[in-house]
Coordinates of C-alpha atoms in Angstrom, one line a residue:
Chain A
X7 CA 0.0 0.0 0.0
X8 CA 2.8 2.3 1.1
X9 CA 4.8 1.4 -1.9
X10 CA 2.0 2.0 -4.3
X11 CA 1.4 5.5 -2.8
X12 CA 5.1 6.2 -3.3
X13 CA 5.0 5.1 -6.9
X14 CA 1.9 7.3 -7.6
X15 CA 3.6 10.3 -6.0
X16 CA 6.7 9.7 -8.0
X17 CA 4.7 9.4 -11.2
X18 CA 2.8 12.6 -10.5
X19 CA 6.0 14.5 -9.8
X20 CA 7.4 13.3 -13.1
X21 CA 4.3 14.2 -15.0
X22 CA 4.3 17.8 -13.5
X23 CA 8.0 18.1 -14.3
X24 CA 7.6 16.9 -17.9
X25 CA 4.7 19.2 -18.5
X26 CA 6.6 22.2 -17.1
X27 CA 9.6 21.4 -19.3
X28 CA 7.4 20.9 -22.3
X29 CA 5.8 24.3 -21.7
X30 CA 9.2 26.0 -21.5
X31 CA 10.4 24.2 -24.6
X32 CA 7.3 25.2 -26.5
X33 CA 7.7 28.9 -25.4
X34 CA 11.3 28.8 -26.6
X35 CA 10.5 27.1 -29.9
X36 CA 7.5 29.3 -30.9
X37 CA 9.5 32.3 -32.2
X38 CA 11.7 29.9 -34.1
X39 CA 8.6 28.2 -35.7
X40 CA 7.1 31.6 -36.4
X41 CA 10.3 32.7 -38.1
X42 CA 10.3 29.6 -40.3
X43 CA 6.7 30.0 -41.4
X44 CA 7.1 33.7 -42.0
X45 CA 10.2 33.0 -44.2
X46 CA 7.9 31.0 -46.4
X47 CA 5.1 33.6 -46.8
X48 CA 4.5 36.2 -49.4
X49 CA 5.2 39.7 -48.1
X50 CA 1.6 40.7 -47.9
X51 CA 0.8 37.7 -45.8
X52 CA 3.3 38.7 -43.1
X53 CA 1.6 39.8 -39.9
X54 CA -1.7 38.1 -40.7
X55 CA -3.4 36.0 -38.0
X56 CA -2.7 32.7 -39.7
X57 CA 0.8 31.4 -39.0
X58 CA 0.8 29.1 -42.0
X59 CA 1.5 30.6 -45.4
X60 CA -1.2 30.0 -48.1
X61 CA 1.4 28.6 -50.4
X62 CA 4.9 27.8 -49.3
X63 CA 7.2 30.3 -51.0
X64 CA 10.4 28.2 -51.1
X65 CA 11.9 30.7 -53.6
X66 CA 12.2 33.2 -50.8
X67 CA 15.5 31.5 -49.8
X68 CA 16.9 31.9 -53.3
X69 CA 15.6 35.5 -53.5
X70 CA 17.7 36.5 -50.5
X71 CA 20.8 35.8 -52.5
X72 CA 19.5 37.7 -55.6
X73 CA 18.4 40.9 -53.8
X74 CA 20.0 44.0 -55.0
X75 CA 22.3 45.7 -52.5
X76 CA 22.2 42.6 -50.3
X77 CA 25.5 40.6 -50.4
X78 CA 24.1 37.8 -48.4
X79 CA 26.6 35.1 -49.5
X80 CA 29.5 37.5 -48.9
X81 CA 28.3 38.4 -45.4
X82 CA 27.7 34.8 -44.6
X83 CA 31.2 34.0 -45.6
X84 CA 32.6 37.0 -43.7
X85 CA 30.8 36.0 -40.5
X86 CA 32.0 32.5 -40.6
X87 CA 35.5 33.6 -41.5
X88 CA 35.8 36.1 -38.7
X89 CA 34.1 33.8 -36.1
X90 CA 36.4 30.9 -37.1
X91 CA 39.5 32.9 -36.8
X92 CA 38.5 34.5 -33.5
X93 CA 37.6 31.1 -32.1
X94 CA 40.8 29.6 -33.2
X95 CA 43.0 32.4 -31.8
X96 CA 41.0 32.9 -28.6
X97 CA 41.0 29.2 -27.8
X98 CA 44.8 29.0 -28.6
X99 CA 45.8 32.1 -26.5
X100 CA 43.4 31.3 -23.7
X101 CA 44.8 27.7 -23.5
X102 CA 48.4 29.0 -23.4
X103 CA 47.6 31.6 -20.8
X104 CA 45.6 29.1 -18.8
X105 CA 48.5 26.6 -18.9
X106 CA 50.8 29.3 -17.5
X107 CA 48.4 30.3 -14.8
X108 CA 47.5 26.7 -13.9
X109 CA 50.6 24.6 -14.4
X110 CA 53.7 26.8 -14.3
X111 CA 55.2 28.4 -11.2
X112 CA 56.3 32.0 -11.5
X113 CA 56.6 35.0 -9.2
X114 CA 53.4 37.0 -9.0
X115 CA 51.4 34.5 -11.0
X116 CA 48.2 34.6 -9.0
X117 CA 48.3 38.4 -8.7
X118 CA 48.6 38.7 -12.5
X119 CA 45.8 36.3 -12.9
X120 CA 43.5 38.2 -10.6
X121 CA 44.3 41.4 -12.5
X122 CA 43.6 39.7 -15.8
X123 CA 40.4 38.4 -14.4
X124 CA 39.4 41.9 -13.2
X125 CA 39.2 43.0 -16.8
X126 CA 36.1 40.8 -17.0
X127 CA 34.3 43.3 -14.8
X128 CA 34.7 46.0 -17.4
X129 CA 31.7 46.2 -19.8
X130 CA 32.6 45.6 -23.4
X131 CA 31.4 49.0 -24.5
X132 CA 34.0 50.7 -22.2
X133 CA 36.8 48.9 -24.2
X134 CA 35.3 49.9 -27.5
X135 CA 36.8 53.4 -27.8
X136 CA 40.4 52.4 -26.8
X137 CA 40.2 49.4 -29.1
X138 CA 38.9 51.5 -31.9
X139 CA 41.8 54.0 -31.3
X140 CA 44.3 51.1 -31.5
X141 CA 42.7 49.8 -34.7
X142 CA 43.1 53.3 -36.2
X143 CA 46.7 53.3 -35.3
X144 CA 47.2 49.9 -36.8
X145 CA 45.4 50.9 -39.9
X146 CA 42.9 48.1 -39.4
X147 CA 39.6 50.0 -39.4
X148 CA 37.2 48.6 -42.0
X149 CA 39.1 45.3 -42.4
X150 CA 38.3 41.8 -41.3
X151 CA 41.6 41.6 -39.4
X152 CA 40.4 44.6 -37.3
X153 CA 37.4 42.5 -36.3
X154 CA 39.5 39.5 -35.4
X155 CA 42.5 41.0 -33.6
X156 CA 40.8 42.6 -30.5
X157 CA 38.8 39.4 -30.0
X158 CA 41.8 37.1 -30.1
X159 CA 42.3 37.2 -26.3
X160 CA 39.8 36.5 -23.6
X161 CA 39.9 36.7 -19.8
X162 CA 36.8 34.5 -19.6
X163 CA 38.4 31.9 -21.9
X164 CA 41.6 31.9 -19.8
X165 CA 39.6 31.6 -16.6
X166 CA 37.5 28.7 -18.0
X167 CA 40.6 26.8 -19.3
X168 CA 42.6 27.5 -16.1
X169 CA 39.9 26.1 -13.9
X170 CA 39.8 23.0 -16.0
X171 CA 43.5 22.6 -16.1
X172 CA 43.8 22.9 -12.4
X173 CA 41.7 19.7 -12.1
X174 CA 44.3 17.7 -14.0
X175 CA 46.6 15.9 -11.5
X176 CA 50.0 17.6 -11.0
X177 CA 51.8 14.2 -11.0
X178 CA 51.2 14.1 -14.8
X179 CA 53.5 17.1 -15.2
X180 CA 56.1 15.4 -13.0
X181 CA 55.8 12.2 -14.9
X182 CA 56.2 14.1 -18.2
X183 CA 59.1 16.0 -16.8
X184 CA 60.9 12.8 -15.8
X185 CA 60.0 11.3 -19.3
X186 CA 62.0 14.2 -20.7
X187 CA 59.1 16.6 -21.9
X188 CA 59.8 20.3 -22.3
X189 CA 57.1 22.7 -21.1
X190 CA 55.8 23.0 -24.7
X191 CA 55.6 19.2 -25.0
X192 CA 53.8 19.0 -21.7
X193 CA 51.3 21.6 -22.9
X194 CA 50.8 20.3 -26.4
X195 CA 51.0 16.5 -25.8
X196 CA 49.6 16.1 -22.3
X197 CA 47.6 19.0 -20.9
X198 CA 45.8 20.3 -24.0
X199 CA 44.5 16.9 -25.1
X200 CA 43.2 16.3 -21.6
X201 CA 41.4 19.7 -21.6
X202 CA 39.2 18.7 -24.5
X203 CA 35.8 19.2 -22.7
X204 CA 36.8 22.7 -21.7
X205 CA 38.2 23.4 -25.2
X206 CA 34.9 22.3 -26.9
X207 CA 32.9 24.5 -24.5
X208 CA 35.1 27.5 -25.1
X209 CA 35.0 26.8 -28.9
X210 CA 31.2 26.8 -28.9
X211 CA 30.8 29.9 -26.7
X212 CA 33.4 31.9 -28.6
X213 CA 32.0 30.9 -32.0
X214 CA 28.4 31.7 -31.2
X215 CA 29.3 34.9 -29.3
X216 CA 31.4 36.2 -32.2
X217 CA 29.1 35.0 -35.0
X218 CA 26.3 36.9 -33.4
X219 CA 28.4 39.9 -32.5
X220 CA 26.9 43.2 -33.9
X221 CA 28.2 46.2 -32.1
X222 CA 32.0 45.9 -32.8
X223 CA 31.5 45.1 -36.5
X224 CA 29.0 48.0 -36.7
X225 CA 31.6 50.4 -35.3
X226 CA 34.4 49.0 -37.4
X227 CA 32.9 48.3 -40.8
X228 CA 32.1 50.9 -43.5
X229 CA 32.3 49.0 -46.8
X230 CA 29.2 46.8 -47.3
X231 CA 31.3 44.0 -48.9
X232 CA 33.0 43.6 -45.5
X233 CA 29.9 43.4 -43.4
X234 CA 29.2 40.3 -41.3
X235 CA 25.7 38.8 -41.1
X236 CA 24.4 40.7 -38.0
X237 CA 24.9 44.1 -39.6
X238 CA 24.1 42.8 -43.0
X239 CA 20.7 41.7 -41.8
X240 CA 19.9 45.2 -40.8
X241 CA 20.1 46.2 -44.5
X242 CA 16.9 44.3 -45.1
X243 CA 15.0 46.9 -43.1
X244 CA 16.8 50.0 -44.4
X245 CA 17.6 49.7 -48.0
X246 CA 14.3 48.7 -49.7
X247 CA 11.6 49.1 -47.0
X248 CA 10.7 46.2 -44.8
X249 CA 11.0 42.8 -46.4
X250 CA 10.2 40.7 -43.4
X251 CA 9.6 37.4 -45.2
X252 CA 13.1 37.6 -46.9
X253 CA 14.6 38.8 -43.7
X254 CA 13.3 35.7 -41.9
X255 CA 14.6 33.5 -44.6
X256 CA 18.0 35.1 -44.2
X257 CA 17.9 34.7 -40.4
X258 CA 16.8 31.1 -40.8
X259 CA 19.8 30.4 -43.0
X260 CA 22.1 32.3 -40.6
X261 CA 21.3 30.1 -37.6
X262 CA 22.3 26.9 -39.5
X263 CA 26.0 27.0 -38.4
X264 CA 25.0 27.3 -34.8
X265 CA 22.5 24.5 -35.0
X266 CA 25.1 22.3 -36.6
X267 CA 27.6 23.2 -33.8
X268 CA 25.0 22.2 -31.2
X269 CA 24.0 19.0 -32.9
X270 CA 27.6 17.8 -33.2
X271 CA 29.0 19.0 -29.9
X272 CA 26.0 18.8 -27.6
X273 CA 27.3 16.1 -25.4
X274 CA 30.7 17.6 -25.1
X275 CA 29.2 21.0 -24.4
X276 CA 27.0 19.7 -21.5
X277 CA 30.0 17.9 -20.1
X278 CA 32.1 21.0 -20.3
X279 CA 29.5 23.2 -18.7
X280 CA 29.1 20.7 -15.9
X281 CA 32.8 20.5 -15.4
X282 CA 33.1 24.3 -15.2
X283 CA 30.1 24.4 -12.8
X284 CA 31.3 21.7 -10.5
X285 CA 35.0 22.3 -10.4
X286 CA 35.2 26.0 -11.2
Chain B
X30 CA 72.9 1.0 -12.4
X31 CA 74.4 3.2 -9.9
X32 CA 74.7 4.1 -6.3
X33 CA 72.8 7.0 -4.9
X34 CA 74.3 9.1 -2.2
X35 CA 72.3 11.7 -0.2
X36 CA 74.8 13.8 1.7
X37 CA 73.8 16.2 4.5
X38 CA 70.6 17.1 2.6
X39 CA 67.9 19.4 4.0
X40 CA 64.7 20.7 2.6
X41 CA 63.5 23.9 4.0
X42 CA 60.1 25.3 2.9
X43 CA 59.2 29.0 3.2
X44 CA 58.5 29.9 6.8
X45 CA 61.6 27.9 7.9
X46 CA 59.7 24.6 7.9
X47 CA 62.2 21.8 7.8
X48 CA 60.7 18.8 5.9
X49 CA 64.1 17.0 5.8
X50 CA 66.8 17.9 8.2
X51 CA 70.4 17.1 7.4
X52 CA 70.1 13.5 6.3
X53 CA 72.8 11.3 5.0
X54 CA 72.0 8.1 3.2
X55 CA 74.0 5.8 0.9
X56 CA 72.1 3.6 -1.4
X57 CA 74.3 0.9 -2.8
X58 CA 74.4 -0.1 -6.5
X59 CA 71.6 -2.6 -7.2
X60 CA 70.2 -2.2 -3.7
X61 CA 66.5 -2.1 -2.9
X62 CA 66.3 0.6 -0.3
X63 CA 63.0 1.4 1.4
X64 CA 62.3 4.7 3.0
X65 CA 59.5 4.2 5.6
X66 CA 57.9 6.4 8.2
X67 CA 54.6 8.0 9.2
X68 CA 53.0 10.9 7.2
X69 CA 55.1 14.0 7.2
X70 CA 58.3 12.3 8.1
X71 CA 60.1 13.6 4.9
X72 CA 60.4 10.3 3.0
X73 CA 58.5 11.4 -0.1
X74 CA 60.3 14.8 0.0
X75 CA 63.7 12.9 0.0
X76 CA 62.6 10.8 -2.9
X77 CA 61.4 13.8 -4.8
X78 CA 64.7 15.6 -4.2
X79 CA 66.5 12.5 -5.6
X80 CA 64.2 12.7 -8.6
X81 CA 64.8 16.4 -9.1
X82 CA 61.2 17.4 -8.5
X83 CA 62.0 19.3 -5.4
X84 CA 64.9 21.7 -5.0
X85 CA 67.6 20.8 -2.4
X86 CA 67.9 23.5 0.2
X87 CA 71.2 22.2 1.6
X88 CA 73.6 19.4 1.0
X89 CA 74.2 17.4 -2.2
X90 CA 72.9 14.3 -4.0
X91 CA 75.0 12.1 -6.2
X92 CA 73.7 9.6 -8.7
X93 CA 76.6 7.4 -9.9
X94 CA 79.6 9.7 -9.5
X95 CA 77.8 12.9 -10.5
X96 CA 76.4 15.6 -8.3
X97 CA 72.9 16.1 -9.6
X98 CA 71.7 19.1 -7.5
X99 CA 71.3 21.3 -10.5
X100 CA 70.5 18.6 -13.1
X101 CA 66.9 18.6 -14.3
X102 CA 64.9 15.4 -13.7
X103 CA 65.1 14.3 -17.3
X104 CA 68.9 14.3 -17.3
X105 CA 69.3 12.4 -14.0
X106 CA 68.7 9.0 -15.7
X107 CA 66.1 7.9 -13.2
X108 CA 62.5 6.7 -13.6
X109 CA 59.7 7.2 -11.1
X110 CA 56.5 5.4 -10.4
X111 CA 53.9 7.5 -8.7
X112 CA 51.2 6.7 -6.2
X113 CA 48.4 7.6 -8.5
X114 CA 50.1 6.0 -11.5
X115 CA 50.3 9.3 -13.4
X116 CA 49.5 7.6 -16.7
X117 CA 48.5 9.8 -19.6
X118 CA 44.8 9.1 -19.8
X119 CA 44.5 10.0 -23.5
X120 CA 47.3 7.6 -24.6
X121 CA 47.2 3.9 -25.0
X122 CA 49.3 1.6 -22.9
X123 CA 51.9 1.4 -25.7
X124 CA 52.1 5.2 -26.1
X125 CA 52.3 5.7 -22.3
X126 CA 55.3 3.4 -22.2
X127 CA 56.8 4.8 -25.4
X128 CA 56.4 8.5 -24.6
X129 CA 59.7 8.9 -22.8
X130 CA 61.6 7.0 -25.5
X131 CA 60.0 9.1 -28.3
X132 CA 61.0 12.3 -26.5
X133 CA 64.5 11.0 -26.3
X134 CA 64.4 10.4 -30.1
X135 CA 64.8 6.6 -30.0
X136 CA 64.3 4.8 -33.3
X137 CA 60.9 3.4 -33.9
X138 CA 62.1 -0.2 -34.0
X139 CA 64.0 0.2 -30.8
X140 CA 60.9 1.7 -29.1
X141 CA 58.8 -1.2 -30.3
X142 CA 61.3 -3.7 -29.0
X143 CA 61.7 -2.1 -25.6
X144 CA 58.0 -1.6 -25.0
X145 CA 57.2 -5.2 -26.1
X146 CA 59.9 -6.5 -23.9
X147 CA 58.6 -4.6 -20.9
X148 CA 55.1 -5.7 -21.7
X149 CA 56.2 -9.3 -21.8
X150 CA 58.0 -9.0 -18.4
X151 CA 54.9 -7.4 -16.8
X152 CA 52.2 -9.5 -18.6
X153 CA 50.8 -6.4 -20.4
X154 CA 51.0 -7.7 -23.9
X155 CA 47.2 -8.1 -24.4
X156 CA 46.6 -4.6 -23.2
X157 CA 48.9 -2.5 -25.3
X158 CA 46.1 -0.9 -27.3
X159 CA 43.9 -0.1 -24.3
X160 CA 43.6 3.2 -22.6
X161 CA 44.4 3.4 -18.8
X162 CA 40.7 3.9 -17.9
X163 CA 40.0 0.4 -19.3
X164 CA 42.5 -1.3 -17.0
X165 CA 42.3 -2.4 -13.4
X166 CA 44.3 -0.7 -10.7
X167 CA 46.9 -3.4 -10.7
X168 CA 47.3 -3.3 -14.5
X169 CA 47.6 0.5 -14.4
X170 CA 50.4 0.2 -11.8
X171 CA 52.1 -2.3 -14.0
X172 CA 52.0 0.1 -16.9
X173 CA 53.5 2.8 -14.7
X174 CA 56.3 0.3 -13.8
X175 CA 56.6 -0.6 -17.5
X176 CA 57.1 3.1 -18.4
X177 CA 60.0 3.1 -16.0
X178 CA 61.5 -0.1 -17.2
X179 CA 61.7 0.8 -20.9
X180 CA 64.0 3.7 -20.2
X181 CA 66.6 1.4 -18.5
X182 CA 67.5 4.0 -16.0
X183 CA 70.2 4.0 -13.4
X184 CA 67.8 4.0 -10.6
X185 CA 64.0 3.4 -10.1
X186 CA 62.1 5.6 -7.6
X187 CA 58.8 4.4 -6.3
X188 CA 56.6 6.8 -4.4
X189 CA 54.0 4.7 -2.4
X190 CA 53.1 2.9 -5.6
X191 CA 50.8 0.3 -4.0
X192 CA 48.7 2.6 -1.7
X193 CA 45.8 2.9 -4.2
X194 CA 45.5 -0.9 -4.6
X195 CA 43.2 -3.2 -2.6
X196 CA 44.8 -5.5 0.0
X197 CA 45.1 -8.6 -2.3
X198 CA 46.5 -6.7 -5.2
X199 CA 49.0 -5.0 -3.0
X200 CA 50.4 -8.3 -1.8
X201 CA 50.6 -9.5 -5.4
X202 CA 52.3 -6.4 -6.7
X203 CA 54.7 -6.4 -3.8
X204 CA 56.1 -9.8 -4.9
X205 CA 56.1 -8.7 -8.5
X206 CA 58.2 -5.6 -7.8
X207 CA 60.6 -7.7 -5.6
X208 CA 60.9 -10.2 -8.5
X209 CA 61.5 -7.4 -10.9
X210 CA 64.3 -6.1 -8.8
X211 CA 66.1 -9.4 -8.9
X212 CA 65.4 -9.7 -12.6
X213 CA 66.6 -6.2 -13.5
X214 CA 69.4 -5.9 -10.9
X215 CA 69.0 -2.1 -10.6
X216 CA 69.1 0.3 -7.8
X217 CA 65.6 0.9 -6.4
X218 CA 64.4 3.4 -3.9
X219 CA 61.0 2.8 -2.6
X220 CA 58.9 5.0 -0.3
X221 CA 56.1 3.6 1.8
X222 CA 54.3 4.3 5.1
X223 CA 53.5 0.6 5.3
X224 CA 56.0 -1.3 7.5
X225 CA 54.9 -4.6 6.1
X226 CA 55.9 -3.5 2.6
X227 CA 59.2 -2.2 4.0
X228 CA 60.0 -5.4 5.8
X229 CA 59.1 -7.7 2.9
X230 CA 60.7 -5.8 0.0
X231 CA 63.8 -3.9 1.2
X232 CA 67.4 -5.1 1.2
X233 CA 67.7 -2.3 3.7
X234 CA 65.2 0.0 5.3
X235 CA 65.6 3.6 6.3
X236 CA 63.2 4.6 9.0
X237 CA 62.4 8.3 9.1
X238 CA 60.5 10.6 11.5
X239 CA 60.1 14.4 11.5
X240 CA 62.7 14.9 8.8
X241 CA 65.4 12.8 10.5
X242 CA 66.7 9.3 9.8
X243 CA 66.1 7.1 12.8
X244 CA 67.8 4.0 11.7
X245 CA 69.1 2.3 8.5
X246 CA 69.4 -1.4 8.6
X247 CA 68.3 -4.8 7.2
X248 CA 64.7 -5.7 8.0
X249 CA 65.5 -8.3 10.6
X250 CA 68.1 -6.2 12.3
X251 CA 65.6 -3.4 12.5
X252 CA 63.1 -5.7 14.0
X253 CA 65.5 -7.4 16.5
X254 CA 67.6 -4.4 17.4
X255 CA 65.7 -1.1 17.1
X256 CA 67.9 1.9 18.1
X257 CA 65.1 3.8 19.7
X258 CA 61.5 3.7 20.9
X259 CA 60.1 5.0 17.7
X260 CA 61.7 2.3 15.5
X261 CA 60.7 -0.4 18.0
X262 CA 57.1 0.8 17.9
X263 CA 56.9 1.5 14.2
X264 CA 58.3 -1.8 12.9
X265 CA 56.3 -4.8 13.6
X266 CA 52.6 -5.6 13.5
X267 CA 51.0 -5.7 16.0
X268 CA 53.4 -3.2 17.5
X269 CA 55.8 -3.8 20.4
X270 CA 54.2 -3.4 23.8
X271 CA 55.6 -0.8 26.1
X272 CA 55.4 -0.6 29.9
X273 CA 56.6 2.3 32.0
X274 CA 58.4 1.4 35.3
X275 CA 61.7 1.4 37.1
X276 CA 64.8 -0.8 37.4
X277 CA 65.2 -2.3 40.8
X278 CA 68.1 -4.3 42.4
X279 CA 67.3 -7.1 44.8
X280 CA 69.7 -9.8 46.0
X281 CA 72.2 -8.9 43.3
X282 CA 69.6 -9.3 40.6
X283 CA 68.0 -6.6 38.5
X284 CA 64.3 -6.4 38.0
X285 CA 61.9 -4.3 36.0
X286 CA 59.0 -3.2 38.1
X287 CA 56.0 -1.9 36.2
X288 CA 54.3 1.1 37.8
X289 CA 52.1 -0.5 40.5
X290 CA 52.1 -3.7 38.5
X291 CA 54.1 -6.8 37.7
X292 CA 57.7 -7.4 38.2
X293 CA 60.1 -9.3 36.0
X294 CA 63.8 -10.3 36.4
X295 CA 66.0 -9.0 33.7
X296 CA 68.6 -11.1 31.9
X297 CA 72.1 -11.0 33.5
X298 CA 73.8 -10.0 30.4
X299 CA 72.0 -6.7 30.6
X300 CA 73.5 -5.8 33.9
X301 CA 76.4 -3.7 32.6
X302 CA 74.1 -1.6 30.4
X303 CA 71.4 -1.0 33.0
X304 CA 73.4 -0.5 36.2
X305 CA 73.2 3.2 35.9
X306 CA 69.4 3.0 35.6
X307 CA 68.8 1.3 39.0
X308 CA 65.9 3.1 40.7
X309 CA 65.4 5.2 37.6
X310 CA 62.5 5.2 35.2
X311 CA 62.7 3.1 32.1
X312 CA 60.4 1.8 29.4
X313 CA 60.2 -1.9 28.9
X314 CA 59.4 -3.1 25.5
X315 CA 58.3 -6.6 24.5
X316 CA 56.9 -7.9 21.2
X317 CA 53.5 -9.6 21.1
X318 CA 55.0 -13.0 20.0
X319 CA 57.3 -13.0 23.1
X320 CA 54.4 -13.1 25.4
X321 CA 53.4 -16.7 25.8
X322 CA 50.1 -18.1 26.9
X323 CA 51.0 -20.8 29.6
X324 CA 48.3 -22.0 31.9
X325 CA 50.8 -23.1 34.5
X326 CA 53.0 -20.0 34.3
X327 CA 54.1 -19.0 37.8
X328 CA 57.1 -17.4 39.5
X329 CA 59.5 -15.0 37.8
X330 CA 58.5 -13.5 34.5
X331 CA 55.0 -14.8 34.7
X332 CA 52.2 -12.3 34.7
X333 CA 48.4 -12.4 34.9
X334 CA 46.1 -10.4 32.7
X335 CA 42.4 -10.2 31.7
X336 CA 41.5 -11.1 28.2
X337 CA 39.5 -8.2 26.7
X338 CA 39.3 -8.8 23.0
X339 CA 40.2 -11.9 20.9
X340 CA 41.2 -11.5 17.3
X341 CA 41.6 -14.8 15.5
X342 CA 43.7 -14.3 12.4
X343 CA 43.6 -18.0 11.3
X344 CA 47.3 -18.9 11.7
X345 CA 47.5 -17.1 15.0
X346 CA 45.4 -15.1 17.4
X347 CA 45.9 -11.6 18.8
X348 CA 44.8 -11.3 22.5
X349 CA 44.1 -7.8 23.8
X350 CA 44.9 -8.0 27.5
X351 CA 44.8 -5.8 30.5
X352 CA 46.9 -6.0 33.7
X353 CA 44.6 -3.6 35.6
X354 CA 46.9 -0.8 34.7
X355 CA 48.0 -1.4 31.2
X356 CA 46.7 -2.6 27.9
X357 CA 48.9 -4.8 25.7
X358 CA 48.8 -7.4 22.9
X359 CA 49.9 -11.0 22.8
X360 CA 50.3 -13.1 19.6
X361 CA 49.4 -16.6 20.6
X362 CA 48.5 -20.0 19.2
X363 CA 45.3 -19.9 17.3
X364 CA 43.9 -23.2 18.5
X365 CA 43.5 -22.6 22.3
X366 CA 40.0 -22.0 23.4
X367 CA 40.3 -18.4 24.7
X368 CA 37.5 -16.6 26.4
X369 CA 36.8 -12.9 26.8
X370 CA 37.0 -12.0 30.5
X371 CA 39.1 -15.0 31.6
X372 CA 42.3 -14.5 33.5
X373 CA 45.3 -15.3 31.3
X374 CA 48.6 -16.7 32.7
X375 CA 51.4 -15.4 30.6
X376 CA 55.2 -15.9 30.4
X377 CA 57.4 -13.2 29.1
X378 CA 60.4 -14.2 27.0
X379 CA 62.9 -11.6 28.1
X380 CA 65.7 -12.5 25.8
X381 CA 64.2 -10.5 23.0
X382 CA 62.8 -7.7 25.2
X383 CA 64.2 -4.2 25.3
X384 CA 64.7 -1.4 27.7
X385 CA 64.5 2.3 26.6
X386 CA 65.6 5.5 28.2
X387 CA 62.3 7.5 28.6
X388 CA 64.2 10.8 28.3
X389 CA 66.2 10.2 25.2
X390 CA 64.0 7.3 23.9
X391 CA 67.2 5.5 22.9
X392 CA 67.5 1.8 23.4
X393 CA 69.4 0.8 26.5
X394 CA 69.4 -3.0 25.8

């Protein structure tokens, strides 16, 4: 009797939990579904009560590429190019810095780390003017390199990687040292491969953050051919009136890289976030 | 193969904490030397200084004929096995063993030959393609040993390598490492806190406490002739029993009189050493196996005690006894029907007993 009551209670709890989760998931998915349906509507259908288009306008997707003044393919490529470079550089520099902060002993190491960490407290906008000034001095305004360079280093990335590297047993360093490994070999052949979950997490965070970044490219870029997607998408609203259906088709296409990233790295990402959460 | 000499070595940590205090230790070529002591005695620090993983604050260390104080670990020609194995989790067993050789730019064929030879010696051949996480604790420790063997170093250093294994596996690995030592004929320095490991494996044992060496000797000599109270109590399981009391002289014979308790006559050959202790406090030490259960034990060197706990070990039984004033342990024949609470008649074999000076804790006899 007691057991049966327990089972019922447990079943009820699970039901409530699943219904709540389903509700949250639906709420999150609705704008996405709306975007997909809108991208397949005619322009005059946009904003009508019916979510579904009368006839699916698949050619909207091709039209995005053919629109005058809209260099969608170019912007798409720019966004991926910049995000990939930033991700590669940031993951590389963060790992190197983290290795130094976590595994090497040097005077003032922890103080320097705290100072470095303190830069995370500064809002990004505060850094924008000095960064822009530096880019002017380097002659990198309105270039893709100007978008990449200031984002090649990250206090957050260093922090994330350091916390993970701290959890790797110190005896591995000592074993490698006796085996004859240099510090670089230790980093490259031992510590970095073992930091894979943190590397994947940082890769995803950095890629998505940079791929979606709008303000810095907006400040830096003047030539339309060098826009990235987020500023490029604004052109749908400004250049030829509001073409919401085509804008939605462009947005739908622009999220594809992120969806692919999630699909392929979901497991590693969850593991990485959990590791950061538990051990950080 | 080489001898390792530790000469007047100290390790001082910031805040003037002396982990190792002016120790001198000579480990002979091909010797199996065990450093043993309780936690914090400085044994691991000493080993790590020999390995080059800790800087030496004072003194010098020689491996072979070379002073290695400022030589980095990789150039000391030593190999080390760690307590937590320290295997590279992302590499296969083969790669773990080959890593050191690859870094030293050995030819592929030579690496292959050495790793396979080590794997054969350690019974690891079927596991060469596996990752460490797919191995048992014993197998992982064997890989760690294999990684050391392939390098053919002058000396092997073991830092409590069996501590993470279960009791059965520990006994098995203990014999395997001993066999390996006779097979490889190399100098081995082995750190442990387990006196059984020390006794069973070492050619000689160095007992340490609070950064100082207490005694260096062969296992049996340590057991039979400890130089002080600490060594006497540390070596041996169950440990030696100690009784506080005084030396008394009656009718030209010397006795040990326990505080308000029993009295035993001391062997004549001790007289010269203990004359100066007459009427002075001493500590009397006797090993559990030298206390014999004898139902008709009467007269000199016989004592009575109450049985409080009985621990049958199979081959023998440990009796936890009480003399009204003092608890002690006797190791007795397993097949007597002992009863908790009964009065035991015991005979003390004084030939192997010891007296210690309570002030200096040094052995008097």
